[in-house]
Amino acid sequence: MNSIIAILLTSMFYVVVGWQLTYMLGKISKIERLGISFLLGNGLSTFVWFILYRLGAQFDLLTLGFSGLTVFLVSYFINKLFKFKYQNLVIKKFTGLNLKIIYLVVILLLISFVIGNYNPISGWDAVALYDFRGHTIALNHSLKDLTDGSYYLSYPLMISLDHAAIYMLKGISAQGLHSIILMAFIAVVYGRMLKWTNSRLSLLTILFIILNEEIFSHSTVAYTNLAYVVYLVAGFLYVISPKEKSRELGYLFVGGIMIGLTTWIRSDVPFWMMGIVLILIQGWKLRAKILAVFSIFLIYQIRHTWLSFFTGVLISLSLRNEGLSNPITLNALKQISSSVPNIGIINKIIADLPEIIRYVYLYIFSPYRGLWLLTIPIAAVVIKKKDYRLLLLFLTILMSALMVTVGIMLFSATYPTWDQIGGSARRMMLFIVPLSIITSIYALHLIKTGRKYNA
Amino acid sequence: MHSKYLWVHLAILGITLGASFLESVSYIGFVDKHFILPAYTWYVLSVVTALVYRSANFHIAKWLKLLSWSSILIYIIFTISEVLTYPNYIFTVLHINLQALQIFVLLVSFHWLVSQYYLLNTTLRLAKSLIFSALIFVATEGIGLSIAFLIKGLIPIIKHPNATYEDQLYNTHGGFYPAIQLIIQLTPANSLILIPPQGNPWEVEGNAPIVTYFLYPRQVKNLETTIPETNKPIYALIAKGSWPRTSSVDYGWPKVPINARQIWQFDTTNHTFTTYMRNYSPQTDQWDWGLIEVKHE
């Protein structure tokens, strides 16, 4: 019971912190507002908490409260300055099949919360990394014992700081928070799809997403994969939301923050670059170049804040000549120092090409074969309907396929054990599940209505 | 024109579904090996004829709908059974290849849907049918796996609704967690705990980050060759190996004698221990679980 109370208190705190920032999204439903304010509050208050720690404060509930207050006040002043106001989109009452779908969705989400809370935290990284860091931060109010080697800092701190907050509130297990992250995502997707399509299709979209076993099971374990997917896909959805010459430019800003926050969850994957491409396209299309540059600056700043700290720790470890024998440290240093492929790397990639193709097929294509199959009819709808938003969604899927293939090629040339972590590669692509489902249902809606453009 | 195309379409559709069904009860590639053309050729051909044949035929649509829903239901039931038993259970018992059956579900759904949207233009008809059938393809697998996951997740909750988090840890980590609790009871917070090398059969108890998670703030280290020099109180875990042995390394650790102040034999079932005031000897003291208080040299 302690855990449930602590998780709910933490979640409510995040919602309050992020609430003001949602005003810049204009007219949105309460469900979506709850979801996005939780995600923004969660990411930003833990991020400011970390900055305060870097400035000399301790990790405790008081400084977490102060971090939340800072985010809240800054958002408040942005709203005052740009005259953003609270506007509520009223959702019609659910009836018939829609009501049944919403019952099913709510029941599934509650079951996910129950399972997550009941089961002990298990799984290698969940126990030894994310939750361990949460426990030690709650105990020491600092990163003591976590900066002695690179392993404990191989991922940014957001999820562990979430856990730490829950343990400081006397919770026993923080695992239940991960199903709240899924709930928030479902609320965001529902809100977006409701604006883009209709009530039935938006409900079907969230049902399809929840019924994907990989997504559902990840909401009951304390890994970073789900949180990463949630922030990345929600970020994409907000960036591509504004239509041509629209005044809803706050979406670009919120989308930028969400994509930036993905690097506060996992800094080892490069999909934030896709967000930058989308922001640049939107900035150009919407004639909001300054806002686009500012959003990109936010992404850079969030990523840089963590990476500069991590690099500093690695350098101090290497100066102390400790941890250098650790392959994780070496790989991390290599990752930071070498990103430009040379002739040797290109030759190695060419030599390994058949093995790389087999690997991509086995771990990237095959587990999501149905979803990749969807790209064929989506391409047909893109050509036929010439819908700008669908084009951006389709482009995002194509970019992710390209990026992961190139990434695996570079990875294969740098890491000798590259072909032994197929499971990680598969989980890395988890975001393709909601992204493909959203894109295909949006395409279905376009075929049905035959409209060229939807609000 | 109408009837001529109808029969061509029906013939190719029949061969396609037959080929897919054959591969479902054998293996993917069976048709290619035993007949002239690979199954995929027929699949593509049937998609083309379905798109060319644009008239409404409610009888075909009705049968395809029935076949589609039945195959979806069967696929979901099979997926649940497979997850709740063991991998390849359905193939072992019924000789049905689930991956090939999923293709059958996709094909039947596609042909059912394409027969519905005969008023749309060809590209959109193909796109809409393919999107819907691919979503069915993804959802049937997802529903089966999710239901199985829910069953597996909810059964322990229904069986032991009042179990505490501590109870859950005891259930999940078998002898390891009770042994950890006894170590916490017997050692000071500033001690160094030496554990076996990471590998089979000490997959859990030799995993320093995992053991650290439970024993923090105690320091945990894999013992290599010699006892490290430190001012901290040093303890060494006695562990037979909780994982089934799969390598040439035999059960039992430590494998060398260790000078000790005292050693404890753990009874992890009753959460008790027996104390012996003697040095550790691998000949007599390689218990399932225990602890050595190492004598500083």
CSV table of C-alpha atoms in Angstrom, one decimal, chain B residues 19-295:
chain,number,residue,atom,x,y,z
B,19,ALA,CA,-1.0,-23.5,-50.4
B,20,SER,CA,-1.0,-21.4,-47.3
B,21,PHE,CA,-2.9,-24.0,-45.3
B,22,LEU,CA,-0.5,-26.7,-46.5
B,23,GLU,CA,2.5,-24.7,-45.2
B,24,SER,CA,0.6,-24.2,-41.9
B,25,VAL,CA,0.5,-27.9,-41.3
B,26,SER,CA,4.0,-28.6,-42.6
B,27,TYR,CA,6.6,-25.8,-42.9
B,28,ILE,CA,7.3,-22.6,-44.8
B,29,GLY,CA,8.8,-23.6,-48.1
B,30,PHE,CA,6.8,-26.9,-48.4
B,31,VAL,CA,4.9,-25.8,-51.5
B,32,ASP,CA,8.1,-24.6,-53.2
B,33,LYS,CA,9.8,-27.9,-52.5
B,34,HIS,CA,6.9,-30.2,-53.7
B,35,PHE,CA,5.1,-28.2,-56.3
B,36,ILE,CA,6.1,-26.1,-59.3
B,37,LEU,CA,5.8,-22.6,-57.8
B,38,PRO,CA,6.6,-21.2,-54.3
B,39,ALA,CA,3.6,-20.3,-52.2
B,40,TYR,CA,4.5,-16.6,-52.4
B,41,THR,CA,3.9,-16.5,-56.1
B,42,TRP,CA,0.3,-17.7,-55.6
B,43,TYR,CA,-0.2,-15.1,-52.8
B,44,VAL,CA,0.9,-12.2,-55.1
B,45,LEU,CA,-1.2,-13.6,-57.9
B,46,SER,CA,-4.3,-13.9,-55.8
B,47,VAL,CA,-3.8,-10.2,-54.7
B,48,VAL,CA,-3.7,-9.2,-58.3
B,49,THR,CA,-6.8,-11.1,-59.3
B,50,ALA,CA,-8.7,-9.9,-56.3
B,51,LEU,CA,-7.9,-6.3,-57.3
B,52,VAL,CA,-8.9,-7.0,-60.9
B,53,TYR,CA,-12.1,-8.7,-60.0
B,54,ARG,CA,-14.2,-5.8,-58.8
B,55,SER,CA,-17.8,-7.1,-58.6
B,56,ALA,CA,-19.5,-7.7,-55.4
B,57,ASN,CA,-20.1,-11.4,-54.5
B,58,PHE,CA,-21.7,-11.7,-51.2
B,59,HIS,CA,-21.4,-15.5,-51.0
B,60,ILE,CA,-17.6,-15.3,-51.3
B,61,ALA,CA,-17.4,-12.5,-48.9
B,62,LYS,CA,-19.6,-14.4,-46.4
B,63,TRP,CA,-17.4,-17.5,-46.5
B,64,LEU,CA,-14.2,-15.5,-46.4
B,65,LYS,CA,-15.5,-13.6,-43.3
B,66,LEU,CA,-16.4,-16.9,-41.6
B,67,LEU,CA,-13.0,-18.4,-42.5
B,68,SER,CA,-11.2,-15.2,-41.4
B,69,TRP,CA,-12.8,-15.0,-37.9
B,70,SER,CA,-12.4,-18.8,-37.3
B,71,SER,CA,-8.7,-18.6,-38.2
B,72,ILE,CA,-8.2,-15.5,-36.1
B,73,LEU,CA,-9.8,-17.3,-33.1
B,74,ILE,CA,-7.8,-20.5,-33.6
B,75,TYR,CA,-4.6,-18.5,-34.0
B,76,ILE,CA,-5.2,-16.6,-30.7
B,77,ILE,CA,-6.1,-19.9,-28.8
B,78,PHE,CA,-2.9,-21.6,-30.2
B,79,THR,CA,-0.7,-18.6,-29.2
B,80,ILE,CA,-2.1,-18.5,-25.7
B,81,SER,CA,-1.6,-22.3,-25.4
B,82,GLU,CA,2.0,-22.0,-26.6
B,83,VAL,CA,2.9,-19.3,-24.1
B,84,LEU,CA,1.3,-21.1,-21.2
B,85,THR,CA,3.0,-24.4,-22.0
B,86,TYR,CA,6.4,-24.3,-23.8
B,87,PRO,CA,7.9,-23.0,-27.0
B,88,ASN,CA,6.8,-25.1,-30.1
B,89,TYR,CA,4.1,-26.8,-28.1
B,90,ILE,CA,1.5,-26.4,-30.9
B,91,PHE,CA,3.8,-27.8,-33.5
B,92,THR,CA,4.8,-30.7,-31.2
B,93,VAL,CA,1.2,-31.6,-30.4
B,94,LEU,CA,-0.8,-30.7,-33.6
B,95,HIS,CA,2.0,-30.3,-36.2
B,96,ILE,CA,0.8,-26.8,-37.0
B,97,ASN,CA,3.3,-24.1,-37.8
B,98,LEU,CA,2.2,-20.9,-36.1
B,99,GLN,CA,4.2,-18.6,-38.2
B,100,ALA,CA,2.7,-20.1,-41.4
B,101,LEU,CA,-0.7,-20.0,-39.8
B,102,GLN,CA,-0.3,-16.3,-39.2
B,103,ILE,CA,0.3,-15.8,-42.9
B,104,PHE,CA,-2.9,-17.8,-43.6
B,105,VAL,CA,-4.8,-15.4,-41.2
B,106,LEU,CA,-3.3,-12.4,-43.1
B,107,LEU,CA,-4.3,-13.8,-46.5
B,108,VAL,CA,-7.8,-14.8,-45.6
B,109,SER,CA,-8.4,-11.4,-43.9
B,110,PHE,CA,-7.0,-9.6,-46.9
B,111,HIS,CA,-9.3,-11.4,-49.3
B,112,TRP,CA,-12.3,-10.9,-47.1
B,113,LEU,CA,-11.6,-7.2,-46.8
B,114,VAL,CA,-10.8,-6.6,-50.4
B,115,SER,CA,-14.1,-8.2,-51.4
B,116,GLN,CA,-15.8,-5.5,-49.2
B,117,TYR,CA,-14.2,-2.4,-50.7
B,118,TYR,CA,-15.0,-3.0,-54.4
B,119,LEU,CA,-16.2,0.6,-54.9
B,120,LEU,CA,-12.9,2.2,-54.0
B,121,ASN,CA,-10.3,2.8,-56.7
B,122,THR,CA,-7.6,0.1,-57.1
B,123,THR,CA,-4.8,1.7,-55.1
B,124,LEU,CA,-6.9,2.7,-52.2
B,125,ARG,CA,-8.7,-0.6,-52.2
B,126,LEU,CA,-5.4,-2.4,-52.0
B,127,ALA,CA,-4.1,0.0,-49.3
B,128,LYS,CA,-7.2,-0.2,-47.1
B,129,SER,CA,-7.4,-4.0,-47.3
B,130,LEU,CA,-3.7,-4.4,-46.7
B,131,ILE,CA,-3.7,-1.9,-43.7
B,132,PHE,CA,-6.7,-3.6,-42.1
B,133,SER,CA,-5.4,-7.1,-42.7
B,134,ALA,CA,-1.8,-6.2,-41.5
B,135,LEU,CA,-3.4,-4.7,-38.4
B,136,ILE,CA,-5.3,-8.0,-37.9
B,137,PHE,CA,-2.1,-9.9,-38.4
B,138,VAL,CA,-0.4,-7.8,-35.7
B,139,ALA,CA,-3.4,-7.7,-33.4
B,140,THR,CA,-4.1,-11.5,-33.4
B,141,GLU,CA,-0.5,-12.1,-32.3
B,142,GLY,CA,-0.7,-9.3,-29.8
B,143,ILE,CA,-4.0,-10.4,-28.3
B,144,GLY,CA,-2.8,-14.0,-27.9
B,145,LEU,CA,0.4,-13.0,-26.3
B,146,SER,CA,-1.2,-10.3,-24.1
B,147,ILE,CA,-3.9,-12.7,-22.8
B,148,ALA,CA,-1.3,-15.3,-22.0
B,149,PHE,CA,0.8,-12.6,-20.2
B,150,LEU,CA,-2.3,-11.4,-18.2
B,151,ILE,CA,-3.1,-15.0,-17.2
B,152,LYS,CA,0.5,-15.6,-16.1
B,153,GLY,CA,0.6,-12.2,-14.3
B,154,LEU,CA,-2.7,-12.5,-12.6
B,155,ILE,CA,-2.6,-16.2,-11.4
B,156,PRO,CA,-0.1,-15.5,-8.5
B,157,ILE,CA,-2.0,-12.4,-7.5
B,158,ILE,CA,-5.3,-14.4,-7.3
B,159,LYS,CA,-3.6,-17.2,-5.5
B,160,HIS,CA,-1.8,-15.0,-2.9
B,161,PRO,CA,-3.6,-11.7,-2.8
B,162,ASN,CA,-2.2,-10.8,0.6
B,163,ALA,CA,1.4,-11.6,-0.2
B,164,THR,CA,3.8,-8.8,0.8
B,165,TYR,CA,6.7,-7.5,-1.3
B,166,GLU,CA,9.0,-9.4,0.9
B,167,ASP,CA,7.0,-12.6,0.3
B,168,GLN,CA,7.3,-12.0,-3.4
B,169,LEU,CA,11.1,-11.6,-3.2
B,170,TYR,CA,11.3,-14.9,-1.3
B,171,ASN,CA,9.2,-16.6,-3.9
B,172,THR,CA,11.1,-15.1,-6.9
B,173,HIS,CA,14.6,-15.6,-5.7
B,174,GLY,CA,14.4,-19.0,-4.0
B,175,GLY,CA,17.3,-19.8,-1.7
B,176,PHE,CA,19.2,-16.7,-2.8
B,177,TYR,CA,17.1,-14.1,-1.1
B,178,PRO,CA,16.9,-15.8,2.3
B,179,ALA,CA,20.7,-16.3,2.2
B,180,ILE,CA,21.0,-12.5,1.5
B,181,GLN,CA,18.8,-11.7,4.5
B,182,LEU,CA,21.0,-13.8,6.7
B,183,ILE,CA,24.1,-12.1,5.4
B,184,ILE,CA,22.6,-8.7,6.2
B,185,GLN,CA,21.8,-10.0,9.7
B,186,LEU,CA,25.4,-11.3,10.3
B,187,THR,CA,27.6,-8.6,8.7
B,188,PRO,CA,28.2,-4.9,9.5
B,189,ALA,CA,27.3,-2.3,6.9
B,190,ASN,CA,30.9,-1.4,6.1
B,191,SER,CA,32.0,-5.0,5.3
B,192,LEU,CA,33.4,-6.4,2.1
B,193,ILE,CA,31.6,-9.5,0.9
B,194,LEU,CA,33.5,-11.8,-1.5
B,195,ILE,CA,31.3,-13.8,-3.9
B,196,PRO,CA,32.0,-16.5,-6.5
B,197,PRO,CA,33.2,-15.7,-10.1
B,198,GLN,CA,30.4,-14.6,-12.4
B,199,GLY,CA,29.3,-17.6,-14.5
B,200,ASN,CA,27.7,-21.0,-14.4
B,201,PRO,CA,26.5,-22.3,-11.9
B,202,TRP,CA,26.7,-19.0,-9.9
B,203,GLU,CA,24.7,-16.9,-12.4
B,204,VAL,CA,22.9,-14.9,-9.7
B,205,GLU,CA,25.1,-15.2,-6.6
B,206,GLY,CA,28.2,-14.4,-8.7
B,207,ASN,CA,26.7,-11.4,-10.3
B,208,ALA,CA,28.3,-8.5,-8.4
B,209,PRO,CA,25.8,-5.7,-9.4
B,210,ILE,CA,22.8,-8.0,-8.5
B,211,VAL,CA,24.3,-9.0,-5.1
B,212,THR,CA,25.3,-5.3,-4.5
B,213,TYR,CA,21.6,-4.4,-5.1
B,214,PHE,CA,20.6,-6.5,-2.1
B,215,LEU,CA,23.6,-6.0,0.2
B,216,TYR,CA,24.3,-2.3,-0.3
B,217,PRO,CA,26.0,-0.4,1.5
B,218,ARG,CA,28.2,-3.4,1.9
B,219,GLN,CA,30.8,-3.7,-0.8
B,220,VAL,CA,30.7,-6.8,-3.0
B,221,LYS,CA,33.5,-8.2,-5.0
B,222,ASN,CA,34.1,-11.3,-7.1
B,223,LEU,CA,37.0,-13.2,-5.4
B,224,GLU,CA,39.8,-13.8,-7.9
B,225,THR,CA,42.9,-15.4,-6.6
B,226,THR,CA,43.8,-13.9,-3.2
B,227,ILE,CA,41.9,-12.3,-0.4
B,228,PRO,CA,42.2,-8.5,-1.0
B,229,GLU,CA,43.9,-6.3,1.6
B,230,THR,CA,41.5,-3.9,3.3
B,231,ASN,CA,40.7,-2.5,6.7
B,232,LYS,CA,37.1,-3.6,6.3
B,233,PRO,CA,35.7,-6.7,7.9
B,234,ILE,CA,35.8,-9.4,5.1
B,235,TYR,CA,33.3,-12.1,4.6
B,236,ALA,CA,33.1,-14.8,1.8
B,237,LEU,CA,29.9,-16.3,0.6
B,238,ILE,CA,29.6,-20.1,0.6
B,239,ALA,CA,27.5,-21.1,-2.4
B,240,LYS,CA,26.9,-24.4,-4.1
B,241,GLY,CA,25.5,-22.7,-7.3
B,242,SER,CA,21.8,-22.0,-7.7
B,243,TRP,CA,21.7,-22.6,-11.5
B,244,PRO,CA,21.7,-26.0,-13.2
B,245,ARG,CA,25.3,-26.8,-14.1
B,246,THR,CA,26.0,-26.5,-17.8
B,247,SER,CA,29.8,-26.0,-17.9
B,248,SER,CA,32.8,-28.0,-16.8
B,249,VAL,CA,33.0,-26.0,-13.6
B,250,ASP,CA,31.8,-28.1,-10.7
B,251,TYR,CA,29.3,-27.0,-8.0
B,252,GLY,CA,30.6,-25.6,-4.7
B,253,TRP,CA,32.4,-22.5,-3.7
B,254,PRO,CA,35.0,-21.4,-2.4
B,255,LYS,CA,37.1,-24.1,-3.8
B,256,VAL,CA,40.2,-23.3,-1.6
B,257,PRO,CA,40.7,-23.4,2.2
B,258,ILE,CA,40.2,-20.1,3.9
B,259,ASN,CA,41.4,-19.0,7.4
B,260,ALA,CA,38.3,-18.0,9.3
B,261,ARG,CA,37.2,-16.7,12.6
B,262,GLN,CA,33.9,-18.5,12.2
B,263,ILE,CA,31.7,-20.0,9.5
B,264,TRP,CA,27.9,-20.2,9.3
B,265,GLN,CA,25.8,-22.8,7.6
B,266,PHE,CA,22.5,-21.4,6.4
B,267,ASP,CA,19.2,-23.1,6.5
B,268,THR,CA,17.3,-21.0,3.9
B,269,THR,CA,14.0,-22.8,4.4
B,270,ASN,CA,13.7,-22.0,8.1
B,271,HIS,CA,15.8,-18.8,8.0
B,272,THR,CA,18.3,-20.1,10.6
B,273,PHE,CA,22.0,-20.7,10.7
B,274,THR,CA,24.5,-22.9,12.5
B,275,THR,CA,27.8,-21.4,13.7
B,276,TYR,CA,31.2,-23.3,13.5
B,277,MET,CA,34.3,-21.8,15.1
B,278,ARG,CA,36.8,-23.2,12.6
B,279,ASN,CA,38.6,-22.5,9.3
B,280,TYR,CA,36.7,-23.1,6.1
B,281,SER,CA,37.6,-26.3,4.3
B,282,PRO,CA,36.1,-27.1,0.8
B,283,GLN,CA,36.1,-30.8,1.7
B,284,THR,CA,33.6,-30.5,4.5
B,285,ASP,CA,32.0,-27.0,4.2
B,286,GLN,CA,30.7,-26.7,0.7
B,287,TRP,CA,27.1,-26.2,1.7
B,288,ASP,CA,24.2,-24.9,-0.4
B,289,TRP,CA,24.5,-21.5,1.4
B,290,GLY,CA,26.7,-20.2,4.1
B,291,LEU,CA,29.2,-17.5,5.1
B,292,ILE,CA,32.8,-17.2,6.2
B,293,GLU,CA,34.1,-14.5,8.4
B,294,VAL,CA,37.6,-14.2,7.0
B,295,LYS,CA,40.5,-13.9,9.4
